[in-house]
XYZ file of C-alpha atoms in Angstrom:
535
model
C 0.000 0.000 0.000
C 1.331 3.466 -0.929
C 1.395 6.604 1.168
C -1.132 9.247 0.138
C -0.299 12.870 -0.552
C -3.584 14.216 0.835
C -2.499 17.191 2.976
C -2.955 20.670 1.532
C -1.744 24.097 2.610
C -4.308 24.699 5.356
C -3.940 21.178 6.710
C -0.126 21.335 6.883
C -0.107 24.867 8.304
C -2.474 23.764 11.044
C -0.304 20.717 11.752
C 2.556 23.097 12.572
C 0.323 25.571 14.439
C -1.277 22.710 16.373
C 2.181 21.585 17.452
C 3.132 25.069 18.658
C -0.057 25.965 20.552
C -0.212 23.448 23.383
C -1.020 24.532 26.919
C 2.039 26.776 27.230
C 0.240 29.860 25.943
C -1.701 29.991 29.209
C 1.512 30.648 31.183
C 3.976 32.212 28.719
C 2.877 35.870 29.140
C 3.741 35.902 32.850
C 7.000 33.960 32.511
C 8.366 36.370 29.902
C 7.047 39.533 31.580
C 8.841 38.642 34.812
C 12.132 38.527 32.894
C 11.744 41.377 30.389
C 8.738 43.464 31.465
C 6.825 45.083 28.564
C 9.877 44.491 26.338
C 8.892 40.816 26.350
C 6.990 41.750 23.185
C 10.382 42.227 21.523
C 11.457 38.861 22.927
C 8.611 37.164 21.062
C 9.617 38.916 17.855
C 13.239 37.837 18.264
C 12.166 34.267 19.006
C 9.927 34.143 15.939
C 12.645 35.491 13.643
C 15.169 33.034 15.093
C 12.836 30.094 14.604
C 11.846 31.307 11.142
C 15.497 31.161 10.065
C 15.660 27.517 11.134
C 12.302 26.816 9.496
C 13.514 28.305 6.201
C 16.383 25.821 6.035
C 13.948 22.953 6.503
C 11.645 24.490 3.903
C 14.368 24.302 1.237
C 15.426 20.807 2.288
C 11.858 19.495 2.272
C 11.091 20.800 -1.207
C 14.215 18.981 -2.395
C 13.322 15.815 -0.430
C 9.595 15.826 0.492
C 9.683 12.554 2.404
C 7.996 11.171 5.506
C 9.980 11.617 8.714
C 12.212 14.221 7.104
C 14.057 15.108 10.313
C 15.326 11.522 10.462
C 15.818 10.929 6.748
C 17.195 14.114 5.191
C 20.453 14.185 7.233
C 21.336 10.808 5.710
C 21.583 12.338 2.231
C 24.035 15.008 3.368
C 25.998 13.286 6.155
C 25.225 9.570 6.159
C 23.416 7.145 8.392
C 25.182 7.946 11.654
C 23.987 11.553 11.718
C 20.552 10.392 10.566
C 20.550 8.023 13.539
C 21.322 10.818 16.003
C 18.680 13.156 14.567
C 16.021 10.478 14.096
C 16.560 8.710 17.403
C 16.618 11.970 19.334
C 13.452 13.263 17.681
C 11.667 9.909 18.030
C 12.286 9.662 21.774
C 11.286 13.295 22.157
C 8.004 12.704 20.349
C 7.362 9.591 22.436
C 7.469 11.823 25.508
C 5.412 14.635 23.954
C 2.142 12.705 23.840
C 2.312 11.651 27.539
C 3.118 15.226 28.560
C 0.171 16.638 26.626
C -2.217 13.909 27.782
C -1.284 14.523 31.421
C -1.756 18.260 30.908
C -5.220 17.721 29.417
C -6.286 15.405 32.218
C -4.869 17.772 34.801
C -7.097 20.581 33.564
C -10.036 18.212 33.109
C -9.693 17.304 36.793
C -11.487 20.525 37.703
C -14.592 18.789 36.316
C -13.502 15.199 37.027
C -11.589 15.293 40.338
C -11.080 11.520 40.362
C -8.430 11.908 37.632
C -5.766 13.388 39.922
C -4.681 13.166 43.544
C -3.990 15.989 45.997
C -0.399 16.319 44.727
C -1.553 16.770 41.122
C -0.429 13.316 39.983
C -2.651 10.862 38.182
C -4.682 8.379 40.201
C -5.138 4.762 39.101
C -8.327 5.846 37.338
C -6.370 8.737 35.859
C -3.800 6.368 34.369
C -6.597 4.289 32.856
C -8.075 7.461 31.381
C -4.623 8.396 30.045
C -4.282 4.991 28.373
C -7.673 5.461 26.707
C -6.815 9.046 25.759
C -3.544 7.963 24.099
C -5.421 5.181 22.324
C -7.956 7.657 20.928
C -5.176 9.898 19.592
C -3.572 6.841 18.006
C -6.786 5.510 16.457
C -7.548 8.878 14.857
C -4.250 8.529 13.013
C -4.985 4.984 11.863
C -7.603 6.037 9.301
C -5.381 8.034 7.020
C -3.652 11.375 6.873
C -6.656 13.126 5.304
C -8.904 12.171 8.257
C -6.187 13.161 10.728
C -5.748 16.527 9.005
C -9.494 17.261 9.177
C -9.677 16.436 12.900
C -6.536 18.441 13.655
C -7.699 21.426 11.606
C -10.981 21.517 13.528
C -9.167 21.396 16.877
C -6.621 23.998 15.776
C -9.335 26.453 14.704
C -10.658 26.251 18.246
C -7.146 26.674 19.659
C -6.760 29.835 17.573
C -10.173 31.327 18.238
C -9.979 31.138 22.039
C -6.771 33.213 22.383
C -8.154 35.773 19.930
C -11.363 36.051 21.980
C -9.286 36.399 25.135
C -7.184 39.187 23.607
C -10.228 41.148 22.431
C -12.188 40.754 25.680
C -9.265 41.558 27.984
C -8.176 44.626 26.003
C -11.769 45.866 25.921
C -12.198 45.273 29.675
C -9.004 46.912 30.917
C -5.980 48.244 29.106
C -3.553 50.390 31.078
C -1.166 51.940 28.564
C 0.898 53.294 31.464
C 1.964 49.714 32.255
C 4.254 49.813 29.220
C 6.346 52.667 30.625
C 5.968 52.444 34.428
C 7.813 50.137 36.853
C 11.223 50.740 35.334
C 10.166 51.695 31.835
C 9.533 49.651 28.705
C 12.663 47.531 29.209
C 13.247 47.484 32.982
C 15.854 44.716 32.749
C 17.544 46.017 29.611
C 18.789 44.005 26.671
C 19.858 41.192 28.986
C 16.261 40.799 30.198
C 14.960 40.653 26.632
C 17.336 37.851 25.732
C 16.752 36.102 29.051
C 13.078 35.845 28.093
C 14.111 34.402 24.728
C 16.285 31.746 26.364
C 15.199 30.838 29.903
C 11.734 32.358 29.488
C 10.966 29.771 26.857
C 10.122 32.142 23.988
C 12.243 30.404 21.379
C 11.157 26.974 22.609
C 7.497 27.900 22.160
C 7.871 27.828 18.374
C 9.538 24.438 17.936
C 6.263 22.704 17.062
C 6.687 23.803 13.434
C 8.855 20.711 12.978
C 5.792 18.477 12.685
C 5.168 19.843 9.202
C 8.565 18.435 8.165
C 7.693 14.939 9.364
C 4.493 14.862 7.291
C 6.160 16.235 4.150
C 5.889 12.844 2.464
C 2.090 13.085 2.486
C 1.721 16.654 1.220
C 0.057 17.433 -2.095
C 2.064 19.893 -4.225
C 4.795 19.673 -1.592
C 7.223 22.059 -3.242
C 4.783 24.956 -2.864
C 2.882 23.941 0.258
C 5.764 23.072 2.618
C 7.590 26.441 2.635
C 4.323 28.379 2.813
C 3.032 26.241 5.685
C 6.255 26.674 7.675
C 6.322 30.432 7.204
C 2.590 30.893 7.850
C 2.699 28.779 11.007
C 5.489 30.834 12.583
C 3.777 34.117 11.683
C 0.368 32.960 12.958
C 1.826 31.820 16.262
C 3.796 35.082 16.576
C 0.526 36.988 16.202
C -1.120 34.861 18.910
C 1.744 35.001 21.409
C 2.435 38.672 20.720
C -1.238 39.571 21.098
C -1.496 37.663 24.365
C 1.621 39.407 25.693
C 0.293 42.866 24.831
C -3.102 42.077 26.371
C -1.477 40.673 29.522
C 0.847 43.637 30.062
C -1.957 46.133 29.482
C -4.479 44.383 31.721
C -2.367 44.043 34.867
C -3.498 46.150 37.802
C -0.911 48.974 38.051
C -0.858 48.558 41.843
C 0.649 45.078 41.461
C 3.660 46.608 39.667
C 4.735 48.670 42.651
C 7.593 46.283 43.436
C 8.516 45.624 39.820
C 7.703 43.063 37.119
C 9.698 40.300 38.763
C 7.236 40.196 41.663
C 4.090 39.804 39.547
C 2.385 36.516 40.389
C -0.731 34.627 39.338
C -1.813 31.837 41.688
C -4.528 30.370 39.477
C -4.751 26.835 38.115
C -5.166 28.301 34.613
C -2.161 30.539 35.061
C -1.946 34.304 34.566
C -4.663 34.415 31.906
C -7.103 32.662 34.235
C -6.117 35.055 37.006
C -6.809 38.040 34.747
C -10.218 36.723 33.708
C -11.084 36.181 37.371
C -9.917 39.621 38.488
C -11.969 41.264 35.750
C -15.035 39.196 36.606
C -15.342 37.679 33.110
C -16.304 34.225 34.359
C -17.597 32.938 31.018
C -14.121 33.612 29.615
C -12.644 31.587 32.471
C -14.855 28.639 31.490
C -13.744 28.990 27.864
C -10.092 29.003 28.939
C -10.673 25.839 30.936
C -12.049 24.049 27.875
C -9.158 25.359 25.767
C -6.722 24.117 28.414
C -8.027 20.598 27.805
C -8.289 20.830 24.010
C -4.976 22.606 23.306
C -2.601 19.966 24.709
C -4.825 17.218 23.301
C -4.405 18.734 19.839
C -0.638 18.943 20.274
C -0.615 15.323 21.421
C -2.559 14.308 18.313
C 0.006 16.006 16.071
C 2.955 14.449 17.910
C 1.437 10.965 17.576
C 1.095 11.490 13.823
C 4.619 12.874 13.421
C 6.180 10.166 15.527
C 4.673 7.420 13.384
C 6.476 8.939 10.381
C 9.695 9.133 12.368
C 9.461 5.461 13.299
C 8.828 4.714 9.622
C 11.895 6.771 8.669
C 14.015 4.982 11.277
C 12.863 1.704 9.776
C 13.792 2.884 6.286
C 17.187 3.931 7.666
C 17.692 0.347 8.840
C 17.552 1.090 12.577
C 14.094 -0.304 13.354
C 12.807 -3.587 11.861
C 11.083 -3.291 8.489
C 7.663 -4.097 9.952
C 7.457 -0.545 11.302
C 7.543 0.815 7.758
C 4.568 -1.339 6.718
C 1.544 0.700 5.651
C -2.092 -0.210 6.201
C -4.887 0.213 3.626
C -5.098 3.933 4.472
C -1.410 4.504 3.710
C -0.479 4.863 7.399
C 2.403 3.072 9.218
C 0.103 1.124 11.559
C 2.753 -0.889 13.393
C 4.752 2.277 13.974
C 1.680 3.780 15.656
C 1.332 0.682 17.828
C 5.025 0.782 18.802
C 4.814 4.453 19.731
C 1.643 3.922 21.768
C 3.286 1.196 23.850
C 6.462 3.225 24.416
C 4.542 6.418 25.279
C 2.266 4.609 27.718
C 5.261 2.871 29.306
C 6.995 6.223 29.814
C 3.867 7.773 31.312
C 3.401 4.951 33.831
C 7.018 4.116 34.728
C 8.976 7.379 34.570
C 8.542 10.305 36.969
C 6.855 13.170 35.156
C 9.840 15.510 35.642
C 12.059 12.930 33.972
C 9.664 12.783 31.012
C 9.889 16.571 30.715
C 13.696 16.398 30.815
C 13.774 13.722 28.121
C 11.427 15.756 25.953
C 13.416 18.962 26.016
C 16.713 17.080 25.676
C 15.606 15.064 22.688
C 13.761 17.684 20.669
C 16.268 20.537 20.715
C 19.055 18.492 19.129
C 17.185 17.728 15.921
C 17.341 21.339 14.689
C 21.066 21.401 13.935
C 20.727 19.173 10.871
C 18.521 21.520 8.838
C 21.010 24.377 8.287
C 23.965 22.037 7.737
C 22.134 19.846 5.217
C 20.791 22.852 3.301
C 24.250 24.270 2.598
C 25.725 20.808 1.999
C 23.083 20.174 -0.677
C 24.159 23.381 -2.431
C 27.473 21.598 -3.075
C 26.113 18.086 -3.630
C 23.171 19.030 -5.862
C 23.962 22.494 -7.237
C 21.769 22.103 -10.314
C 18.747 20.489 -8.673
C 15.485 22.354 -9.100
C 14.631 24.191 -5.883
C 11.127 25.709 -5.942
C 11.986 27.426 -2.673
C 15.473 28.897 -2.355
C 16.800 30.511 0.819
C 18.685 33.711 -0.077
C 22.241 34.047 1.245
C 22.110 30.377 2.186
C 25.552 30.311 3.776
C 24.852 33.218 6.108
C 21.311 32.108 6.955
C 22.477 28.547 7.553
C 25.320 29.664 9.836
C 23.064 31.929 11.920
C 20.335 29.258 12.114
C 22.911 26.686 13.243
C 24.215 29.075 15.921
C 20.643 29.652 17.136
C 20.000 25.911 17.341
C 23.272 25.513 19.250
C 22.220 28.188 21.741
C 18.869 26.439 22.203
C 20.667 23.244 23.179
C 22.988 25.134 25.522
C 20.129 27.091 27.110
C 18.353 23.843 27.932
C 21.023 23.439 30.629
C 23.423 20.846 31.991
C 20.587 18.905 33.618
C 19.222 18.369 30.111
C 22.526 17.900 28.267
C 23.610 14.902 30.340
C 20.230 13.260 29.703
C 20.750 13.949 26.001
C 24.174 12.292 26.076
C 22.739 9.222 27.780
C 19.957 9.134 25.211
C 22.425 9.273 22.319
C 24.534 6.519 23.872
C 21.515 4.211 24.135
C 20.593 4.990 20.537
C 24.129 4.267 19.353
C 24.125 0.857 21.074
C 20.799 -0.089 19.464
C 21.967 1.230 16.103
C 25.195 -0.767 15.969
C 23.475 -3.876 17.310
C 20.913 -3.628 14.530
C 23.549 -3.098 11.844
C 25.657 -5.965 13.190
C 22.662 -8.229 12.660
C 21.741 -7.050 9.161
C 25.365 -6.712 8.088
C 25.287 -3.269 6.484
C 28.511 -1.266 6.322
C 27.567 1.992 4.532
C 27.709 4.100 7.700
C 29.934 6.946 6.434
C 31.585 7.467 9.857
C 33.874 10.275 8.598
C 30.825 12.448 7.968
C 29.835 12.181 11.636
C 33.174 13.221 13.173
C 32.086 16.847 13.340
C 29.062 15.821 15.384
C 31.232 14.133 18.010
C 33.401 17.253 18.306
C 30.269 19.396 18.440
C 28.680 17.422 21.271
C 31.960 17.348 23.208
C 32.245 21.141 22.988
C 28.639 21.678 24.010
C 29.030 19.287 26.932
C 32.035 21.166 28.268
C 30.350 24.557 27.817
C 27.182 23.334 29.486
C 29.015 21.800 32.445
C 30.924 25.005 33.174
C 28.074 27.336 32.191
C 25.265 28.677 34.323
C 22.166 27.096 32.795
C 20.286 24.157 34.300
C 22.664 23.041 37.028
C 25.987 23.991 35.431
C 28.871 25.152 37.625
C 28.326 28.773 36.605
C 32.048 29.428 36.120
C 31.442 31.233 32.818
C 29.447 34.441 33.444
C 26.346 35.362 31.451
C 26.114 36.645 28.721
C 29.741 35.767 27.943
C 28.817 32.081 27.956
C 26.089 32.501 25.324
C 28.411 34.584 23.149
C 31.136 31.925 23.317
C 28.650 29.167 22.503
C 27.312 31.132 19.535
C 30.864 31.616 18.198
C 31.537 27.918 18.746
C 28.381 27.145 16.734
C 29.510 29.365 13.857
C 32.910 27.661 13.774
C 31.373 24.184 13.906
C 28.978 25.033 11.089
C 31.821 25.323 8.591
C 33.343 22.091 9.907
C 29.990 20.326 9.564
C 29.368 21.475 5.980
C 32.850 20.334 4.932
C 32.100 16.974 6.565
C 29.354 16.172 4.029
C 29.338 12.839 2.221
C 31.093 12.426 -1.090
C 29.326 13.084 -4.363
C 29.326 9.359 -5.116
C 27.627 8.496 -1.833
C 25.072 11.283 -2.248
C 24.195 10.103 -5.759
C 23.718 6.579 -4.454
C 21.460 7.755 -1.621
C 19.445 9.879 -4.042
C 19.028 6.969 -6.456
C 17.808 4.749 -3.627
C 15.310 7.438 -2.638
C 13.971 7.772 -6.201
C 13.443 4.012 -6.351
C 11.731 4.113 -2.956
C 9.429 6.987 -3.935
C 8.345 5.280 -7.138
C 7.501 2.213 -5.091
C 5.679 4.162 -2.365
C 3.794 6.701 -4.463
C 3.528 5.050 -7.841
C 3.565 6.766 -11.234
C 1.157 9.494 -10.099
C 4.064 11.435 -8.658
C 6.534 10.780 -11.484
C 6.304 14.414 -12.587
C 7.180 15.555 -9.077
C 10.137 13.186 -8.997
C 11.422 14.404 -12.350
C 11.076 18.052 -11.292
C 13.658 17.425 -8.587
C 16.205 15.745 -10.856
């Protein structure tokens, strides 16, 4: 059975938007305002531009190789199977933790109506775990019946996730908007440039946008991929910037000026729905509070649905890379990797039941941030390996954009902190053991180890910087912002090393031939014109 290219522009855009807008938007305005004050609006703009640069590199790569599980597959064409292992394994484990996180968040908010779901400490009860198992199963089953059905369900949920924040913004601004809040309590930027960038890094601004990656994983099932993919990536970042920026403006303007007497860092919101729920309560708009509560259940559920879909494609890609057994690349009658969905359900449920929730969160952030470094490197490498290939979407000044995007991705990994980096190293070690065990069994030798040397040097440098830096449990021996500057320079230097470490032209041509054969098998002659357009 062949995969179906049934996702259009709206569907793919909403896949990315659905991945970005989880439950975090309920808390983000307060977290960033405490670090940057009203200038947190600039932080959101910086974060969006930074993430857009990374997204642009994936947009060019995905129009050149519009394949399922692109984050795991595309690095193979530029740097061989070892780098593809690191990117694919890291992203796969991260996605396996995303669904449990979102399901627990949904059930946690639903507990206000169904108190039997959680205990007094906020953890799931036995009944709550049963509900979580059913919830995960529902998200999985929705994906079983084809990408077109999944896209329709996700689009419906995402419309709701977009409408609720817009309603909140309009109602809050109409109810109370104190323009003086933007200049009082230390001025527009009370913590200066350092506060603005602190909100971008530790405030989670840049991390809020990483859900765009789901559009890359579903690229193999996109109709008219060479036009739709770049537009969907760009639109999703801009739409989410409008939502987060609007929420930040509404939040800053609606705060009671009296609560700013001691400064922005002392602003608090002790409400189960976060600062937005606290605002709705203080203004007496109780119907809006009820709407936020429903959105708090639906938003993470929608993000969980998207992660389940993306992760199935990643498992498929890992199977095609030779890491997972071939059964996980088998498609059902709807063109969906059914056994990959089953595998991911079992692993996600196991993680939810066995691992402490904080450990799941650590695994998620550790695994996801790493996968972004491949996009910029592969994009520039392909300019050398396939200079004459037709590129419907071309990133201008590719070398400069790629270098900056790579440096941004490097900073994201560093900002996640030492407590995350060591988990990431452990994760990569486990993946490497499984990888080499699998290849020892099947007897394949085309690993291209020389093309992965730069990655080993890169991880060693990041590990040292993280251990001596001040983020997430580091020793703090390198002062901020000197540490971030040094890491950014290290990223720029490693970018050139990584591009030069690309596979040889012969190896690239062989990989590309194998992919053409695979696509003809998977999609049939209907997409022959699309294949030829990328020759």
